[in-house]
XYZ file of C-alpha atoms in Angstrom:
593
model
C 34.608 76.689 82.430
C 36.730 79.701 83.610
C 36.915 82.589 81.794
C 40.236 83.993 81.114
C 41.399 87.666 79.134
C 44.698 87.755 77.738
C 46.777 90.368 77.242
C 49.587 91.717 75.351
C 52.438 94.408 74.711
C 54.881 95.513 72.849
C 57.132 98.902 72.219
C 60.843 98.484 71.173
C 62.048 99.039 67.917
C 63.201 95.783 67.665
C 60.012 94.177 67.733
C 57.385 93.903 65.181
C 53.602 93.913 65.345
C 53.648 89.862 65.400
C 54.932 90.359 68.851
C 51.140 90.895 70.000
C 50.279 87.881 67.542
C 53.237 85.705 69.473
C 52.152 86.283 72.686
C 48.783 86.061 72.111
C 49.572 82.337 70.172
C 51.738 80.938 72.931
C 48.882 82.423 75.430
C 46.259 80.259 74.005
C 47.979 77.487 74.005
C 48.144 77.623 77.773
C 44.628 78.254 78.216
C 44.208 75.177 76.069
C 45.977 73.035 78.604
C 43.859 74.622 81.386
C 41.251 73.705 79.858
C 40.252 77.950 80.077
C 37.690 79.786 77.521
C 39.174 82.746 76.215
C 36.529 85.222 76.269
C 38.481 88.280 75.725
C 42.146 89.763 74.259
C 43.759 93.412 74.986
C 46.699 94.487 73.732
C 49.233 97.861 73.514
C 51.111 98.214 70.326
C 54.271 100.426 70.458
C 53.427 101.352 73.816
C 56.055 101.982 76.751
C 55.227 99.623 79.592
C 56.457 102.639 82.034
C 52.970 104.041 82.260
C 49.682 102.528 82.430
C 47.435 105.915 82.212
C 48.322 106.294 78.221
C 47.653 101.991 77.269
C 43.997 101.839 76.302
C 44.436 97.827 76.027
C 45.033 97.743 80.207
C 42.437 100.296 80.859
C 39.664 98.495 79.104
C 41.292 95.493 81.198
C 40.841 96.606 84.059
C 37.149 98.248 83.242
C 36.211 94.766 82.481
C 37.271 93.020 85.175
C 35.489 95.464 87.886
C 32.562 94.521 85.513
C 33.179 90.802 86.311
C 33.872 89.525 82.769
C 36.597 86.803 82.774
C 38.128 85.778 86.033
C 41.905 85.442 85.034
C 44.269 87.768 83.558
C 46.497 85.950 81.244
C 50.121 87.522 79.909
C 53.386 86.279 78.779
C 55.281 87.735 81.769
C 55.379 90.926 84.616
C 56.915 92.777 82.176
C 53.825 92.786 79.599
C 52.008 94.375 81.961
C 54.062 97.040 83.086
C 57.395 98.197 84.219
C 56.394 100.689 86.156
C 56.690 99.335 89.978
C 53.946 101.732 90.876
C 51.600 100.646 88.312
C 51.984 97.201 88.701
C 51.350 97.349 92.562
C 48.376 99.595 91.630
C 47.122 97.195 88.772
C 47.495 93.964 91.183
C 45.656 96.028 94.053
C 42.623 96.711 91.514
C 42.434 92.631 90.019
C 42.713 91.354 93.419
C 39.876 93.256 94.613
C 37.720 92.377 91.778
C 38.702 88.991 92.469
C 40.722 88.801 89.243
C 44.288 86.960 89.763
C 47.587 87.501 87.103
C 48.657 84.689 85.564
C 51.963 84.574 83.481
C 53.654 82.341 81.722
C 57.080 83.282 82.751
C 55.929 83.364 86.500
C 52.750 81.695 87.389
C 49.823 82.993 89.255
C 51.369 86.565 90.608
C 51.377 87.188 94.544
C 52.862 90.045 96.583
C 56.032 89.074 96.246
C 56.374 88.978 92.618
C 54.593 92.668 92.600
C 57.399 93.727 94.857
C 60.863 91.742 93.399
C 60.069 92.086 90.166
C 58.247 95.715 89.398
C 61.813 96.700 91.525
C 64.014 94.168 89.065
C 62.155 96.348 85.872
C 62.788 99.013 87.696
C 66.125 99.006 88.123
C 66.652 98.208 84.255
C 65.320 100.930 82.936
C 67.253 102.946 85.552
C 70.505 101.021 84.122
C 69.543 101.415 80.176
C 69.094 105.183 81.104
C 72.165 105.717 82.408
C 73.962 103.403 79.939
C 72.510 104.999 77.039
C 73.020 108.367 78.375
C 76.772 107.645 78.907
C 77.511 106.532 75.941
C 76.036 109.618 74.033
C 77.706 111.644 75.965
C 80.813 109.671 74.699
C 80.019 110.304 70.991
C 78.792 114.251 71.770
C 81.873 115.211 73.534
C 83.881 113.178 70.117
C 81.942 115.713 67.747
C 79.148 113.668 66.980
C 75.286 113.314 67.007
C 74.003 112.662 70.064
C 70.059 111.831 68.774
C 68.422 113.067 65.493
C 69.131 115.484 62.577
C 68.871 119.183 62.527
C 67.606 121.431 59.700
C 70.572 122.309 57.668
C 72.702 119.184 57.766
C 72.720 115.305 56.164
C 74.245 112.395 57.354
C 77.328 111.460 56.444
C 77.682 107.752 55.216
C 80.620 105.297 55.115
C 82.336 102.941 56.951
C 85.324 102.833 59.489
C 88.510 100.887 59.106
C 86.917 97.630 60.343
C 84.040 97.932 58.204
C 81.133 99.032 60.495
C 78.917 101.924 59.365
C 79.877 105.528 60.713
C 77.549 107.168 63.287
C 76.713 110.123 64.300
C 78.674 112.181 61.709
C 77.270 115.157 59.405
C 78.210 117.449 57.294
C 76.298 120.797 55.835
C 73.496 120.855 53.587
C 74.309 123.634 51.216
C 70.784 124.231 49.893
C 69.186 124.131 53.315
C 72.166 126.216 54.817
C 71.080 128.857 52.657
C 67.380 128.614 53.579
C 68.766 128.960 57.496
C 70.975 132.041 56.766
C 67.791 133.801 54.866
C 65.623 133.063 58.444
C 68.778 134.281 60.652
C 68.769 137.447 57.940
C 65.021 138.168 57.648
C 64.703 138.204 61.491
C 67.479 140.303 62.140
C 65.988 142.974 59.755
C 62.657 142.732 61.455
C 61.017 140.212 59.954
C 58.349 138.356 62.432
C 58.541 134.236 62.456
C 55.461 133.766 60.633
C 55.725 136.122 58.424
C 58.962 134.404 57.256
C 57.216 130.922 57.988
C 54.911 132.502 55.072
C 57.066 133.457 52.595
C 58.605 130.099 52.878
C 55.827 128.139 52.443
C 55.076 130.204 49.405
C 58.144 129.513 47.657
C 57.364 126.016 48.113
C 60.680 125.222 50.673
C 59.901 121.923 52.851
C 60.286 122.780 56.429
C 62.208 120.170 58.421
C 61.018 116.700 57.775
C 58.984 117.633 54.870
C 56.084 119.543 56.527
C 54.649 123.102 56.162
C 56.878 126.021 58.259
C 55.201 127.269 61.008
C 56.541 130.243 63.503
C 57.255 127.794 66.322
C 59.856 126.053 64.112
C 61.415 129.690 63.310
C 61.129 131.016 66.778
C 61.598 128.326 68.913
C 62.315 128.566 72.728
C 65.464 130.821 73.977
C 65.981 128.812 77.129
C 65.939 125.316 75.822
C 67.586 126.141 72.138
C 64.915 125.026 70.533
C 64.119 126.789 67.004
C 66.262 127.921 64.136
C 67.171 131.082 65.389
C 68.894 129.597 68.832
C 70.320 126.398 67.566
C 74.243 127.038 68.688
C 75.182 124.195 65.998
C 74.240 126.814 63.251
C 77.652 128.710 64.843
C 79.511 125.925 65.416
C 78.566 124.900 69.051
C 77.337 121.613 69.780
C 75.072 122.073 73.152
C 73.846 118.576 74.671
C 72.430 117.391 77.569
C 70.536 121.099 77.944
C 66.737 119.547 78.767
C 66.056 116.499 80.298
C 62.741 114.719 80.392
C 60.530 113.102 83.246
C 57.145 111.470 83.077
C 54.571 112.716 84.681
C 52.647 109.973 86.982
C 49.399 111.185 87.211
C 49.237 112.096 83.052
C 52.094 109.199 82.147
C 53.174 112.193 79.433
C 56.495 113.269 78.834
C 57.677 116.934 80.434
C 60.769 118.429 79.461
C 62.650 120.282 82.989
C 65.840 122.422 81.853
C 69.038 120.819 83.539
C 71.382 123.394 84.859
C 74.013 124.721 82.648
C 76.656 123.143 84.497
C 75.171 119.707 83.034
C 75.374 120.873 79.497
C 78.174 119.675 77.491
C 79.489 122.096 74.677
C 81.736 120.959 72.048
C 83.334 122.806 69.261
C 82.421 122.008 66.016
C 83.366 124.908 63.619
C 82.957 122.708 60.550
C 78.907 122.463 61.451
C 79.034 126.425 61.410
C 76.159 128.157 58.795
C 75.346 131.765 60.684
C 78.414 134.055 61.235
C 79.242 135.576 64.487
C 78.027 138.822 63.553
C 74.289 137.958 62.179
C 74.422 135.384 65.267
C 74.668 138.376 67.764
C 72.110 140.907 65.325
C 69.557 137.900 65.783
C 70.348 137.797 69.685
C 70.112 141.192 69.931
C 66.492 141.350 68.679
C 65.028 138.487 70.312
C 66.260 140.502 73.984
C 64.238 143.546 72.803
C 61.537 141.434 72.112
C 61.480 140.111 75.600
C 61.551 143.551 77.046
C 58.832 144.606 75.198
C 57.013 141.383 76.355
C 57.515 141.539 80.140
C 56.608 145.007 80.361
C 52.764 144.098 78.897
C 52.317 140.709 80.498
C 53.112 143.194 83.465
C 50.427 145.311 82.543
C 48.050 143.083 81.395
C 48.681 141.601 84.952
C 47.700 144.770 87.250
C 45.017 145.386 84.698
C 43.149 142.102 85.763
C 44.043 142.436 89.232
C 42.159 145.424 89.300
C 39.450 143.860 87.551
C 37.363 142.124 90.657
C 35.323 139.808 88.135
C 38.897 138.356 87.186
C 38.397 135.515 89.767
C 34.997 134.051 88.612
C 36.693 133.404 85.072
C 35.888 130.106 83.890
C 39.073 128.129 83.004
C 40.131 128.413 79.770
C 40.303 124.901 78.712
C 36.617 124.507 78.719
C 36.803 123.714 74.910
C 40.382 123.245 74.426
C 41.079 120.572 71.887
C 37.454 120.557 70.598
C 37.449 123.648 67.945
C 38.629 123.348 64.497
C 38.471 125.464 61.416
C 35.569 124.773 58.695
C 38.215 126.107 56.115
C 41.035 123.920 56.409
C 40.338 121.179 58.914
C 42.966 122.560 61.478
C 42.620 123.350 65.258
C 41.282 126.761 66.361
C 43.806 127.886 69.540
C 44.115 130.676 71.827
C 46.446 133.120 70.512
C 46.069 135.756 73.326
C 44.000 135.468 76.904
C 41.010 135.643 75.397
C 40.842 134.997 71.276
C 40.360 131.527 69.209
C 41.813 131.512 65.870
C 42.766 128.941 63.110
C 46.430 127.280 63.921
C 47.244 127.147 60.725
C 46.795 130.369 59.470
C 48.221 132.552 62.423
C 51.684 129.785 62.778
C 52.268 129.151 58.610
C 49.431 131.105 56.615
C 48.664 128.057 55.314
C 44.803 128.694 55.727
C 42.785 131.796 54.954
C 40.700 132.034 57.689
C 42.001 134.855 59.451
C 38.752 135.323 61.431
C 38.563 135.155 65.579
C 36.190 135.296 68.225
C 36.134 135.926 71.628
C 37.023 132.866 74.028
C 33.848 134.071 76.243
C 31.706 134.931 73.411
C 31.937 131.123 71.783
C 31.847 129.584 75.381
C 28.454 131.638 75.580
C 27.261 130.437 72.464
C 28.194 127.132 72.651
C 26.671 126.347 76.568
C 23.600 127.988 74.610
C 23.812 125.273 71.966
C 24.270 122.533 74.202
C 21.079 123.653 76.169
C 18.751 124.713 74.213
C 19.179 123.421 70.547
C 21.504 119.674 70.985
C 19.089 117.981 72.783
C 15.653 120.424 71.869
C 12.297 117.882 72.284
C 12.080 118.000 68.725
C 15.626 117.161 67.900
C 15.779 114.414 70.423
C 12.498 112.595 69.292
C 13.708 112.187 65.845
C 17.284 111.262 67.180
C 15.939 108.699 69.444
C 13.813 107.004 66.442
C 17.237 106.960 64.450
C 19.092 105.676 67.375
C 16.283 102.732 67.960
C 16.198 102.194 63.734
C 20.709 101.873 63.833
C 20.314 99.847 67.610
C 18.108 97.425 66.073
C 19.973 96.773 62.793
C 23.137 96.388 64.965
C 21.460 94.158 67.151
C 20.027 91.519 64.119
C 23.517 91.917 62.562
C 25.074 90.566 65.592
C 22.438 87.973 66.444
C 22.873 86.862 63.009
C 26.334 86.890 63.062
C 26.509 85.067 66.214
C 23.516 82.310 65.153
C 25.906 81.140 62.427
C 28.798 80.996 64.339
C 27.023 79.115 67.460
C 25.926 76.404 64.457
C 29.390 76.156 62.657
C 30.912 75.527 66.364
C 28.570 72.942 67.170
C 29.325 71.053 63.920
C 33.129 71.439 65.045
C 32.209 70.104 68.021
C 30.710 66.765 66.441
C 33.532 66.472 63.808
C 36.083 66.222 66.499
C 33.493 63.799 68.505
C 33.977 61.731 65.186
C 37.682 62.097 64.774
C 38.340 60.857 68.376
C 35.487 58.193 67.910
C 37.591 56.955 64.353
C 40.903 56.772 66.447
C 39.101 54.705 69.025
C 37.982 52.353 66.388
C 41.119 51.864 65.079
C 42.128 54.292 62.327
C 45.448 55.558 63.370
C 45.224 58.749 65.220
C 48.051 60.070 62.160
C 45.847 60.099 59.439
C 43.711 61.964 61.497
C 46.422 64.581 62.903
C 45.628 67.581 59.658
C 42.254 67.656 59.818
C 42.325 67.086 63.608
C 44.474 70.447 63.994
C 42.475 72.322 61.401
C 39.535 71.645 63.462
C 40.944 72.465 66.759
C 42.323 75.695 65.186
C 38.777 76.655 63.607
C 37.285 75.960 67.008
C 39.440 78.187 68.788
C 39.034 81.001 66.159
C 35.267 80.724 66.776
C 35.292 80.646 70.380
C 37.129 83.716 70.144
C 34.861 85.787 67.687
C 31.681 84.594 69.835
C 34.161 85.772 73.351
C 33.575 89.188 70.958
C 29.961 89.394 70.292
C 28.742 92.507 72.167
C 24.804 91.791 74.795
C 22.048 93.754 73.083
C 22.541 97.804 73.026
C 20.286 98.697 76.801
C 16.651 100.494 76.292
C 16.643 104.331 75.871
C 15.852 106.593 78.523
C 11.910 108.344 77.881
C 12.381 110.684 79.513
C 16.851 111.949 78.379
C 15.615 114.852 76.612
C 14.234 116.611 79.944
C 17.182 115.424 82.180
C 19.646 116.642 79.852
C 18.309 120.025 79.952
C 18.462 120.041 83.563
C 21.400 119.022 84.260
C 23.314 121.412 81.864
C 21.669 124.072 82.734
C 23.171 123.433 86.589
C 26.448 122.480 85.103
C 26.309 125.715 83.431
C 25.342 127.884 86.548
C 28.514 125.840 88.099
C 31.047 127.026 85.948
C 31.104 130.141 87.855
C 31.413 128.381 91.372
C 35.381 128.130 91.938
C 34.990 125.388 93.892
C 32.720 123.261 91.412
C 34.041 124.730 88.061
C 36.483 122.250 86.582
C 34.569 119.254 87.554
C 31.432 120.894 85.674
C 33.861 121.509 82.550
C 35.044 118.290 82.382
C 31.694 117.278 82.542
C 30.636 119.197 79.758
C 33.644 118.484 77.376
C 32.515 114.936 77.366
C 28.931 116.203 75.410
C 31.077 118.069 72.432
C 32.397 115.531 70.181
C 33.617 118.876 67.759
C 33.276 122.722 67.275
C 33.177 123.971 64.156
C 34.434 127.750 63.129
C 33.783 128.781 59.486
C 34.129 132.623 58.150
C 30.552 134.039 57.586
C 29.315 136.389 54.756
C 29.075 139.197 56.649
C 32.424 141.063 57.348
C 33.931 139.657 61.001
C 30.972 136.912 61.219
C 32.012 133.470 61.892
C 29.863 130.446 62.273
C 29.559 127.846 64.137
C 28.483 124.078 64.039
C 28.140 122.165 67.340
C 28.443 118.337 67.288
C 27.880 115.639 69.915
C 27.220 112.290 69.442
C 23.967 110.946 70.674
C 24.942 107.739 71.922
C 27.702 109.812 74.643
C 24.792 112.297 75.450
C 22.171 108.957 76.245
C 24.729 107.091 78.395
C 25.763 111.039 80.192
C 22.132 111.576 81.050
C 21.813 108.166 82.562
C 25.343 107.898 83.938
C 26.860 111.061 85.027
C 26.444 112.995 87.855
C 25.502 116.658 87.922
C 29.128 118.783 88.934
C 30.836 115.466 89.514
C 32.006 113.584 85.880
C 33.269 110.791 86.395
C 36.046 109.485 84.272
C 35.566 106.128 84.764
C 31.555 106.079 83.938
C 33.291 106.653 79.876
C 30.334 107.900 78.015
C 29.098 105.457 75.433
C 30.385 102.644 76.814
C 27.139 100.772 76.223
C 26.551 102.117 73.001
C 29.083 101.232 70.915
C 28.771 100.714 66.801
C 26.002 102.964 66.895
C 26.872 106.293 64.920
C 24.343 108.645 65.175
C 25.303 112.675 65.605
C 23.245 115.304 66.735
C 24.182 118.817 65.573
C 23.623 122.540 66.732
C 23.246 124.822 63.279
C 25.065 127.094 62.435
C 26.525 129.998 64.745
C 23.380 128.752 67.278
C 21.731 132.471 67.368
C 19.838 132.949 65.156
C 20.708 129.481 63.325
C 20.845 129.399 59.536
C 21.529 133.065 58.676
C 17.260 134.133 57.768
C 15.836 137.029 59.808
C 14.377 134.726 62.370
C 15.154 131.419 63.697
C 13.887 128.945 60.956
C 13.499 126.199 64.248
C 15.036 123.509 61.893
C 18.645 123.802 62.013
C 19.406 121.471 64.317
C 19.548 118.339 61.565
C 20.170 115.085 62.733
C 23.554 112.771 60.898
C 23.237 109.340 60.767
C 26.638 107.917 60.455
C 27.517 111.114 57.884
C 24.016 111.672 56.450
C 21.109 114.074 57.019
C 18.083 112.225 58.498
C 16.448 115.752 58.911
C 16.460 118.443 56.144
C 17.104 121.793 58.014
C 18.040 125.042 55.988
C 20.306 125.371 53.443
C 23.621 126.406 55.189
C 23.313 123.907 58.749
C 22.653 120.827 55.737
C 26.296 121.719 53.946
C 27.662 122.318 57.175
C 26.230 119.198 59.283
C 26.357 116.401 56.107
């Protein structure tokens, strides 16, 4: 019987999660006629179909079929797939060389022409929405109006025209929050920094905009782009649209904002929106240029100092552990705030934390290539994480062999109740009396070829010898870090062993802790998959190993470990979905449970 995936998408407002459920329902009926086994379903929810990088549902897809698990792809239409003429040429390229062909409902078995007339007809549709939808806020911008969203300060003004339809795009001032913008525009004009204001507003308990916590971002902003409270124009009565525009980039799929040129904006008077007067406008203006001043004349400095420094060039990058550090006070990211020093987000933007400590962005990368060498993966450590991995993979595996026994037996009765049915119509009984319990069948049977389609092969052996190979082969991706030509491949590589950092103030004045974690089941399928200096992102680690949750952790701040005079040599415990398997001391058990 051929094996068929379907697939499904949706992203517009104006559909609803039981779009997926639609597709996926008029799908299977299809295969049905075919006479197809549907042994696996992907799907994007409120998901763009401009961009394929950002849609987990078509990149586990396409990892499947280069792994030769169904061979037919299975959609509703083109358009399902993608919009993106690029990405469907690119998807069609990868499926036909697996062997894989697209089906659709809409258009039948896909060939080159389809790829080419209609990712050029989607194309050219979301080139014509663009510009519609552009023109037509430019329309209600250039009448005084909204042209997307709400600032800080104002409300939406509701009632209806003279034929009845709702009003759009009007506002009018918020008096409270008006006076909350003019105590910003007045606090920074009499020196006040952003997050030191952010602060004081959060301590008086006034919601930012939308409800959340002020940070100095929202204060400060960005002076080319207008972004911020203290360079929105609307605040003095100048509606500014049409000042950024934004393109997506094809090898992320993200949005980037590019600045149009001021000849594109479009400025409208609107001196009833006005909050700041001229003259604390200008006082505001005047202090954010003597800011800048200030600031190009040390990033110039800071500049000819490292140029004189000749180690300068063998820097690593500094996204080594972007993204993967996080404060053990509040939960919130840890980010650079200079060149070279990590400290809590949320503390340094809003003050919302107390964690004021920081550390050195070489100092932690130090101590955490240390931690991933010689304590994540010590013999020790990995024996008892390998027993805990075997315990979880075999529980998993009778779990899903039991699971799948009972529904191999329930399908087989199916299968001999509709043998009966058809053998009762052929008898004589008419087929009507028959057609409920007929469907219900039918419907069960589908159901439960679906759930078996979803039962997983037995998790693979482990590796004797991962301990050993691990070592080795950080310890060279380590050493390559300071190879230009080699770095960023070995940091990549490395990233994918972290699963989180965590930073937590220590009792001694300017200590901070840390707390490596990776999860075992990446670090298994690394050692066996991944090649030293070259990580590859489509080898994902784990990707045999999924259910099985168990973590290994580096102690606390790695050197010495848990805070006694000497290394205790057991503060590397090992979690078990969230629980201590290993007792180590007392501060890497709070920290690691």
């Amino acid at each position: 019987m051929t094996r068929v995936a379907l697939y499904a998408r949706y992203s517009s407002d104006n559909q609803r999660d039981a779009s997926i459920d639609d597709q996926f329902r008029i799908c299977r009926e299809q295969a049905k006629r075919e006479k197809w086994k549907i042994v696996g379903t992907y799907k994007d929810a409120r998901i763009s179909g401009t961009s394929m990088i950002l849609r987990p549902g078509i990149q586990a897809l396409l990892q499947d079929a280069q792994a030769g698990q169904f061979e037919i792809v299975l959609a509703e239409a083109l358009d399902r797939i993608s919009r993106d003429q690029a990405d469907v040429a690119t998807l069609f390229k990868h499926l036909k060389f697996a062997g894989v062909p697209i089906v659709t409902l809409a258009e039948g078995e896909i060939n080159e022409l389809h790829v080419g007339l209609k990712g050029t007809m989607n194309a050219l549709f979301l080139k014509d929405l663009a510009a519609k939808t552009h023109r037509g806020l430019r329309g209600r911008v250039e009448d005084g109006k909204s042209g997307g969203g709400l600032c800080y300060g104002y409300r939406v003004v509701k009632g209806l025209d003279e034929r009845g339809d709702p009003i759009r795009g009007d506002r009018e001032i918020h008096p409270q929050q008006a006076d909350v913008i003019r105590r910003i525009f007045r606090a920074f004009a009499a020196g006040v920094g952003p997050r030191a204001i952010a602060k004081a507003l959060n301590d008086d308990g006034i919601a930012g905009p939308d409800g959340k916590l002020w940070n100095d971002t929202t204060i400060r902003g960005h002076v080319k782009r207008g972004t911020g409270i203290i360079n929105n124009e609307l605040y003095i009565g100048r509606l500014v649209w049409n000042r950024q525009r934004y393109v997506k980039d094809p090898s992320t799929g993200k949005r980037v904002s590019r600045l149009n040129p001021e000849s594109d904006w479009i400025i409208t008077e609107v001196p009833e929106l006005r909050i700041v007067d001229d003259e604390l406008w200008q006082s505001v203006k005047t202090r954010q240029r003597a800011i800048a001043e200030t600031r190009v004349n040390l990033t110039a400095a800071v500049r000819a100092h490292h140029q004189r420094n000749r180690l300068n060039g063998a820097r690593r990058p500094k996204s080594l552990l972007s993204g993967l550090i996080f404060c053990g006070c509040c939960g919130g990211p840890y980010s650079l705030r200079s060149a070279d020093r990590f400290a809590c987000s949320n503390h340094t933007s809003n003050g919302s934390c107390s964690n004021s400590r920081t550390i050195p962005r070489e100092e932690l990368e130090r101590r955490v290539l240390a931690g991933l060498k010689d304590r994540m993966m010590a013999p020790e450590v990995a024996a008892e994480a390998m027993r805990a991995y075997a315990e979880e993979t075999n529980r998993l595996n009778r779990q899903r062999r039991s699971s799948g026994d009972a529904w191999r037996v329930e399908l087989e009765k199916t299968d001999r109740e509709l043998e009966k049915a058809v053998d009762a119509i052929l008898a004589g009984i008419p087929p009507l009396k028959l057609k409920d319990r007929i469907e219900q069948l039918e419907a069960r049977k589908a159901e439960l070829t679906d759930l078996l389609a979803d039962v997983p092969d037995d998790k693979p052996d482990l590796l004797p010898s991962a301990a050993a190979i691990y070592a080795r082969k950080v310890t060279k991706l380590t050493e390559a870090l300071n190879r230009p030509e080699e770095r960023l491949q070995a940091a990549e590589a490395l990233r994918l062993l972290i699963e989180r950092i965590v930073l937590t103030p220590g009792p001694e004045r300017g200590q901070i802790d840390a707390v490596l974690y990776g999860e075992l089941g990446t670090i298994l399928n690394w050692v066996e998959q991944q090649a030293v200096g070259n990580a590859s992102k489509n080898n994902t680690p784990g990707g045999g190993l999924t259910g099985v949750s168990v973590s290994v952790v580096a102690g606390a701040r790695f050197e010495p470990a848990c805070g006694l005079t000497k290394d205790c040599g057991r503060c590397s415990p090992l979690v078990v979905q969230g629980r201590p398997r290993r007792d180590g001391c007392a501060r890497c058990a709070t920290l690691s449970a």
